C-alpha positions as protocol buffer text, in pm:
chain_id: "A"
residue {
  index: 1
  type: UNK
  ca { x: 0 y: 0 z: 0 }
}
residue {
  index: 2
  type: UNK
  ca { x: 129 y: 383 z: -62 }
}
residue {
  index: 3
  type: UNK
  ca { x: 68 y: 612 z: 137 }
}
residue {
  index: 4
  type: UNK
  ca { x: 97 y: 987 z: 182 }
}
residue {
  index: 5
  type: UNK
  ca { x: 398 y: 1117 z: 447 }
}
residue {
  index: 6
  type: UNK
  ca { x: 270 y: 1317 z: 716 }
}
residue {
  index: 7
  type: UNK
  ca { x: 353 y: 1437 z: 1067 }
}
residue {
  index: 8
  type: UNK
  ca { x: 240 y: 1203 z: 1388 }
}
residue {
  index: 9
  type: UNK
  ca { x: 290 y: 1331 z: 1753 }
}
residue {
  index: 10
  type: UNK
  ca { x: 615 y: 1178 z: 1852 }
}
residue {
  index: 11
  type: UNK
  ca { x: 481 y: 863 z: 2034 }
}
residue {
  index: 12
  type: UNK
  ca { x: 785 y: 883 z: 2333 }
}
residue {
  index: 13
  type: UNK
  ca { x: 883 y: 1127 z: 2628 }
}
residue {
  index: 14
  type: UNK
  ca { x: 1219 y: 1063 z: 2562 }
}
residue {
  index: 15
  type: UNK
  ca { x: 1443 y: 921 z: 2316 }
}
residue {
  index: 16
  type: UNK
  ca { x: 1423 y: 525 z: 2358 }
}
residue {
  index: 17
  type: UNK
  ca { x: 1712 y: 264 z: 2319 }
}
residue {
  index: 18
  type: UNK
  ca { x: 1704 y: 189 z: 2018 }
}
residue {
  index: 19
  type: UNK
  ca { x: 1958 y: -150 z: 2073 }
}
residue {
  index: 20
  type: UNK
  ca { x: 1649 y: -336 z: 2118 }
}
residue {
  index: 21
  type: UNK
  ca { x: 1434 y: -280 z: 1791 }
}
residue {
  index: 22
  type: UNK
  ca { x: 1110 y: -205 z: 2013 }
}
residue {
  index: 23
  type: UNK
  ca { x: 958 y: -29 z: 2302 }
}
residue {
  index: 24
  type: UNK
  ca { x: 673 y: -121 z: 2519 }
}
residue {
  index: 25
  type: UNK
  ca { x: 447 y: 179 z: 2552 }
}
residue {
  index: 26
  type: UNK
  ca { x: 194 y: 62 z: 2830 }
}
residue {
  index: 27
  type: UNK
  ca { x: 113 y: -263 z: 2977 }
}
residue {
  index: 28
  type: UNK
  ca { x: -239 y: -401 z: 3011 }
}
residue {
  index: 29
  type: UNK
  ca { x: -377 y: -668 z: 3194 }
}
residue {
  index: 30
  type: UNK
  ca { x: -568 y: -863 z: 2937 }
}
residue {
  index: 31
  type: UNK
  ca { x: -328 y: -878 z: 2658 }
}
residue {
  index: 32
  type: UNK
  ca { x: -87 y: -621 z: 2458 }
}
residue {
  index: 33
  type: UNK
  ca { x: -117 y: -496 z: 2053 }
}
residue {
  index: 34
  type: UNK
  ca { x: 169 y: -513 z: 1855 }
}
residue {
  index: 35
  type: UNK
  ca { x: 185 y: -264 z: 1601 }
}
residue {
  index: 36
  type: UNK
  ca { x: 495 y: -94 z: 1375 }
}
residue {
  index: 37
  type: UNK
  ca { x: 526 y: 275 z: 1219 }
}
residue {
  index: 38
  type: UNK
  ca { x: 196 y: 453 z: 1208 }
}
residue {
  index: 39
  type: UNK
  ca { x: 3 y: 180 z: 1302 }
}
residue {
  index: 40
  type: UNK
  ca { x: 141 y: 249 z: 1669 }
}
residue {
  index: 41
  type: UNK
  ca { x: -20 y: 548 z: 1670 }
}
residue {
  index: 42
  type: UNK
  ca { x: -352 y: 383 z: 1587 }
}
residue {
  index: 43
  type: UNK
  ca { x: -247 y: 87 z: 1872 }
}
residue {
  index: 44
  type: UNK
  ca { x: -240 y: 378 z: 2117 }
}
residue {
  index: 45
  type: UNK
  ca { x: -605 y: 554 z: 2057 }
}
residue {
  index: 46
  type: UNK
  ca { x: -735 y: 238 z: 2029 }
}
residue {
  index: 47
  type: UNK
  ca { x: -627 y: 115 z: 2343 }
}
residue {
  index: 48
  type: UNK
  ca { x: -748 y: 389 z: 2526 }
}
residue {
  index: 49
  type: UNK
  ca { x: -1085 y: 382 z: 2404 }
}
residue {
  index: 50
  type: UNK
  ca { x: -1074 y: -25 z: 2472 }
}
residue {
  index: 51
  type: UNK
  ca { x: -983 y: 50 z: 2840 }
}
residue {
  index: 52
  type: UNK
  ca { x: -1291 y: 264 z: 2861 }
}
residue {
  index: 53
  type: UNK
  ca { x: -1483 y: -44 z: 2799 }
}
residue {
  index: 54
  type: UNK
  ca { x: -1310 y: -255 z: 3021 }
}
residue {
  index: 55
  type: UNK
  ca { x: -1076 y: -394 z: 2803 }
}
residue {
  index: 56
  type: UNK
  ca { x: -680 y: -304 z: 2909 }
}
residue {
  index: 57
  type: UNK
  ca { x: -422 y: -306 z: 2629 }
}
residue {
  index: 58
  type: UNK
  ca { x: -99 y: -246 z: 2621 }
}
residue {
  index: 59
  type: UNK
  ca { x: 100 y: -134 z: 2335 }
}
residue {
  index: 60
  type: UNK
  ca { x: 442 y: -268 z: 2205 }
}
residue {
  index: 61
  type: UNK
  ca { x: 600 y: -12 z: 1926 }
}
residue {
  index: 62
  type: UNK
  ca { x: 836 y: -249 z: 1687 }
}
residue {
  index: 63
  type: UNK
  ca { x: 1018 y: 37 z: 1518 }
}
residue {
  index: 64
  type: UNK
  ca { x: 1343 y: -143 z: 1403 }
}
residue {
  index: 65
  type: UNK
  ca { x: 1357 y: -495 z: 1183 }
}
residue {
  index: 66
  type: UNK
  ca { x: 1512 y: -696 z: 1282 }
}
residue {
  index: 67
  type: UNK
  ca { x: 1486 y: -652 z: 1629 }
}
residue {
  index: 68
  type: UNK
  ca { x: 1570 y: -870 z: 1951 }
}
residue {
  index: 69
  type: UNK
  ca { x: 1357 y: -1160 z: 1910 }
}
residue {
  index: 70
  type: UNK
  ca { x: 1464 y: -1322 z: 2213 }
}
residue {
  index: 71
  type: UNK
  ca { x: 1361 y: -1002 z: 2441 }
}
residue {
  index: 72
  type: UNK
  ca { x: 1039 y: -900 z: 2257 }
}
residue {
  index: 73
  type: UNK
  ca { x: 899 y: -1272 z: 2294 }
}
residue {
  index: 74
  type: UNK
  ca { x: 971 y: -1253 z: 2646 }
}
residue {
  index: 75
  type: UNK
  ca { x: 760 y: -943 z: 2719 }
}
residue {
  index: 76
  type: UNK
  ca { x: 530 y: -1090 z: 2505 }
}
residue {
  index: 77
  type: UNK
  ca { x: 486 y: -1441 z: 2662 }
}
residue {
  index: 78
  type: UNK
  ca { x: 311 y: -1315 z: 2993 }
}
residue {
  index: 79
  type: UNK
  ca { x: 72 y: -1061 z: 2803 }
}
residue {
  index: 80
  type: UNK
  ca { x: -272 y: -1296 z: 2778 }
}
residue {
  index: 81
  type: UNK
  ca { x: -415 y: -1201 z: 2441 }
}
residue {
  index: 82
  type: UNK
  ca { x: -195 y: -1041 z: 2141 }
}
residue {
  index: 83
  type: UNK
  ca { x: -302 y: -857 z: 1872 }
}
residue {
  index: 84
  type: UNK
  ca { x: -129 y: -724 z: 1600 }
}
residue {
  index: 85
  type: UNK
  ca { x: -150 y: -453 z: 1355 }
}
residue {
  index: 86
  type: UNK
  ca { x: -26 y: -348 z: 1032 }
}
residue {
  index: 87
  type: UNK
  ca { x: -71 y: -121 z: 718 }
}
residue {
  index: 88
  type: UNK
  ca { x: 64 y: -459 z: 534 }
}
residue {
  index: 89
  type: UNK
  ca { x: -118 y: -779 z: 358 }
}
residue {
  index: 90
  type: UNK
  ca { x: -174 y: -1058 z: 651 }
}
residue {
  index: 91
  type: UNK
  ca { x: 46 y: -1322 z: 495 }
}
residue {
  index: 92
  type: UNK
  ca { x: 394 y: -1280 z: 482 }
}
residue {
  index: 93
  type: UNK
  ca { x: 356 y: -967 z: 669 }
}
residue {
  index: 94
  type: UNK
  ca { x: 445 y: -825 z: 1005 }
}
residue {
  index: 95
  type: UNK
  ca { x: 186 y: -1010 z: 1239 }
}
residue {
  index: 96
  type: UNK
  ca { x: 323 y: -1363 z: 1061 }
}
residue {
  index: 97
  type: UNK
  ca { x: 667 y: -1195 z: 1180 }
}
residue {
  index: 98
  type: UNK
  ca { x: 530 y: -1198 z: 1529 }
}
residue {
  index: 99
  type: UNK
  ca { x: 357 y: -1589 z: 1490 }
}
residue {
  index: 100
  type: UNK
  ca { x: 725 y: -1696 z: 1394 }
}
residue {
  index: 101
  type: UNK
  ca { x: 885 y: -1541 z: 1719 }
}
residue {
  index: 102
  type: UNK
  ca { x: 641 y: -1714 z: 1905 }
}
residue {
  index: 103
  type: UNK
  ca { x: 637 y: -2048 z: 1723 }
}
residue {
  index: 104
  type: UNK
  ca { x: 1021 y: -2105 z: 1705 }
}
residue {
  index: 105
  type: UNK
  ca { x: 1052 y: -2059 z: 2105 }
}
residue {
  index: 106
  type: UNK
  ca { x: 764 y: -2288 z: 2188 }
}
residue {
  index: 107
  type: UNK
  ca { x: 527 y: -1972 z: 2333 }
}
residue {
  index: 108
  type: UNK
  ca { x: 149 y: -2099 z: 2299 }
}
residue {
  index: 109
  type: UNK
  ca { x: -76 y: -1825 z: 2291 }
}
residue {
  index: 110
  type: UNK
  ca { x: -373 y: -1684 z: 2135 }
}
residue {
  index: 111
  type: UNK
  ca { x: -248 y: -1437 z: 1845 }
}
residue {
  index: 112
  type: UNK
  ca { x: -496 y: -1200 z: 1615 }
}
residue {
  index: 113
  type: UNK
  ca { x: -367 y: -1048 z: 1357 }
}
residue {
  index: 114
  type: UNK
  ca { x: -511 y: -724 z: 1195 }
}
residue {
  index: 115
  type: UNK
  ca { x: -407 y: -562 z: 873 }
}
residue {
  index: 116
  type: UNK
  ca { x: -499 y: -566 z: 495 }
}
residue {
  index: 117
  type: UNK
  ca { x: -704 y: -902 z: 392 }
}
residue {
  index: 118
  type: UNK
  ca { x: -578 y: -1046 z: 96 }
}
residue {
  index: 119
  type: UNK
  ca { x: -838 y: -1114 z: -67 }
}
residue {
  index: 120
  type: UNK
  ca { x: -944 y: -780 z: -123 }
}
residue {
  index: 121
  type: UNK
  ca { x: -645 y: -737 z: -310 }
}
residue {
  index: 122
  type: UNK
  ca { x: -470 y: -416 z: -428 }
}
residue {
  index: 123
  type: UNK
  ca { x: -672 y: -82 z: -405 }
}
residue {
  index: 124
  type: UNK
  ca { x: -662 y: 151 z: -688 }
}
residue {
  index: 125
  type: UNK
  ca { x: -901 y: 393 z: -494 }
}
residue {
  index: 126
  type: UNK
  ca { x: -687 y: 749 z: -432 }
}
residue {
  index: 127
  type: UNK
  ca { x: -695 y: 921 z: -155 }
}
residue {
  index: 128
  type: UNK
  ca { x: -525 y: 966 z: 219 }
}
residue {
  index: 129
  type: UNK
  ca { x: -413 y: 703 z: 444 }
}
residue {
  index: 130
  type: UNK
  ca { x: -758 y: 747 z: 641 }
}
residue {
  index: 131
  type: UNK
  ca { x: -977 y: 700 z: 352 }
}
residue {
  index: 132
  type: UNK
  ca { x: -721 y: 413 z: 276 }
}
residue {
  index: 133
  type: UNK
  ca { x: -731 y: 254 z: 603 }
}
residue {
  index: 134
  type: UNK
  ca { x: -1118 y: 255 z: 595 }
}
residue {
  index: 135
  type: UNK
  ca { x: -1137 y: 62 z: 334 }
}
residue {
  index: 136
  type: UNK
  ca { x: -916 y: -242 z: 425 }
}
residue {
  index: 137
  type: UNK
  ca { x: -1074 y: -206 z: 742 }
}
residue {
  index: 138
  type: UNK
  ca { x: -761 y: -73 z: 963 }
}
residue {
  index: 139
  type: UNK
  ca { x: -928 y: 250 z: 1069 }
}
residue {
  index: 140
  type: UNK
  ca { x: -939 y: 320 z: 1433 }
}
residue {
  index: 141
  type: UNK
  ca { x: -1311 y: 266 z: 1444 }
}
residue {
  index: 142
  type: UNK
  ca { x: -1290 y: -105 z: 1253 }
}
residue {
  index: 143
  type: UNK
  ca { x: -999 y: -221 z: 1475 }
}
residue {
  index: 144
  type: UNK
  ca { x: -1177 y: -113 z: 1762 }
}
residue {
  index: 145
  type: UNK
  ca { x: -1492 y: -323 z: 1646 }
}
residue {
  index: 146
  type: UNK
  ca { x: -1246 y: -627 z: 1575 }
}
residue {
  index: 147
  type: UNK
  ca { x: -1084 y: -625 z: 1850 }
}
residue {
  index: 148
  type: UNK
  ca { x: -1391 y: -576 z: 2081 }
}
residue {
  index: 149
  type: UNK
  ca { x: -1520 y: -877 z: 1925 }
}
residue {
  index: 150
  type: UNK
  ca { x: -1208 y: -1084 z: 1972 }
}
residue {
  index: 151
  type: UNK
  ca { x: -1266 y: -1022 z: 2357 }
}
residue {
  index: 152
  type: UNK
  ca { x: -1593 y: -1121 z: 2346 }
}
residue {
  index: 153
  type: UNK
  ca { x: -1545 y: -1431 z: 2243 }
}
residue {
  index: 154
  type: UNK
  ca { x: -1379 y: -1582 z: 2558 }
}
residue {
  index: 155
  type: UNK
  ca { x: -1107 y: -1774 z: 2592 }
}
residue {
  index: 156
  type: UNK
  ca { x: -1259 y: -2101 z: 2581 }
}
residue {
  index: 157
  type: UNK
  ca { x: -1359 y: -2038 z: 2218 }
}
residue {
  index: 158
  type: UNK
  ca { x: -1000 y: -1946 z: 2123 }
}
residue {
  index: 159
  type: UNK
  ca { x: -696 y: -2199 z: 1988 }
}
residue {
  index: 160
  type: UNK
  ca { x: -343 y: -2024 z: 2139 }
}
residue {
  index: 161
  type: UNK
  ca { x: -130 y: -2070 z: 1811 }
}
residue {
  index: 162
  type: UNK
  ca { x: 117 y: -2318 z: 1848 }
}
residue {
  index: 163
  type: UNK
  ca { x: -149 y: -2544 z: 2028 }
}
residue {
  index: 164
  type: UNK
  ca { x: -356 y: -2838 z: 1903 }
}
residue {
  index: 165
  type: UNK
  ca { x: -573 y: -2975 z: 2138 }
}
residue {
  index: 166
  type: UNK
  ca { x: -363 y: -2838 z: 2433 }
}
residue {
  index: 167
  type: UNK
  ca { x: -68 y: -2986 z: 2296 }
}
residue {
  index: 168
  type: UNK
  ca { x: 210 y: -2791 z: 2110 }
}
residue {
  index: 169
  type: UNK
  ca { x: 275 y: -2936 z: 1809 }
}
């Protein structure tokens, strides 16, 4: 997708580390959203309205690939419920990124991924990233809705990736 350049509130107090590749922006208590680049900035409204409604995100900002796999899956493994986000297709993309990290070090747990379905395919529509973003459904509104409805569906209706039956396969 291509999108126009323009200015976003700078998303830290101070300068972070950049060693690491990533930053953890809040913490929640019923799971964290992984986002990258502007997307982060979407992460963070949408987390506060979720916490409004109960629901308490917190926000990991990926801003360097590759980054320290071995750290980011271990502030990742305690977090309950992960989403991620992305101005990207689904496969291949950043959240499949995230799946991988997880996978390869054996961490089960329940993963939804949010960015640009495939099988809508490319968008010749022109226009700015929010018109964009409303139409493959990555607006702050939709991923609001999604992940609203993610939550809802309990955790006895959800498969943590990496698990079959309860057993990693």
């Amino acid at each position: 997708m291509r999108l126009d350049r323009m200015p976003c509130p700078d998303l830290y107090e101070k300068t972070p580390d950049f060693q690491n590749g990533f930053a953890v922006l809040g913490e929640g208590k019923d799971g964290c959203i992984i986002s990258t680049g502007f997307m982060t900035h979407t992460a963070m409204g949408v987390s506060d309205t979720l916490r409004k409604k109960g629901i308490d995100l917190g926000v990991i900002d990926v801003y360097r690939l590759p980054t320290n796999e071995d750290d980011l899956a271990e502030v990742i493994k305690n977090s309950g419920k992960v989403i991620t986000l992305e101005e990207h297709f689904l496969p291949g993309g950043f959240g499949s990124y995230i799946l991988e990290i997880l996978n390869d070090r054996e961490i089960a747990l329940p993963v939804k991924r949010l960015g640009l379905p495939f099988d809508r395919g490319y968008c010749y529509t022109y226009g700015g990233r929010e018109k964009i973003h409303e139409y493959y459904g990555v607006n702050p509104e939709a991923v609001a809705s999604d992940i609203g409805a993610y939550f809802a569906l309990g955790d006895e209706e959800l498969v943590p990736v990496g698990a079959s039956s309860g057993q990693l396969t």
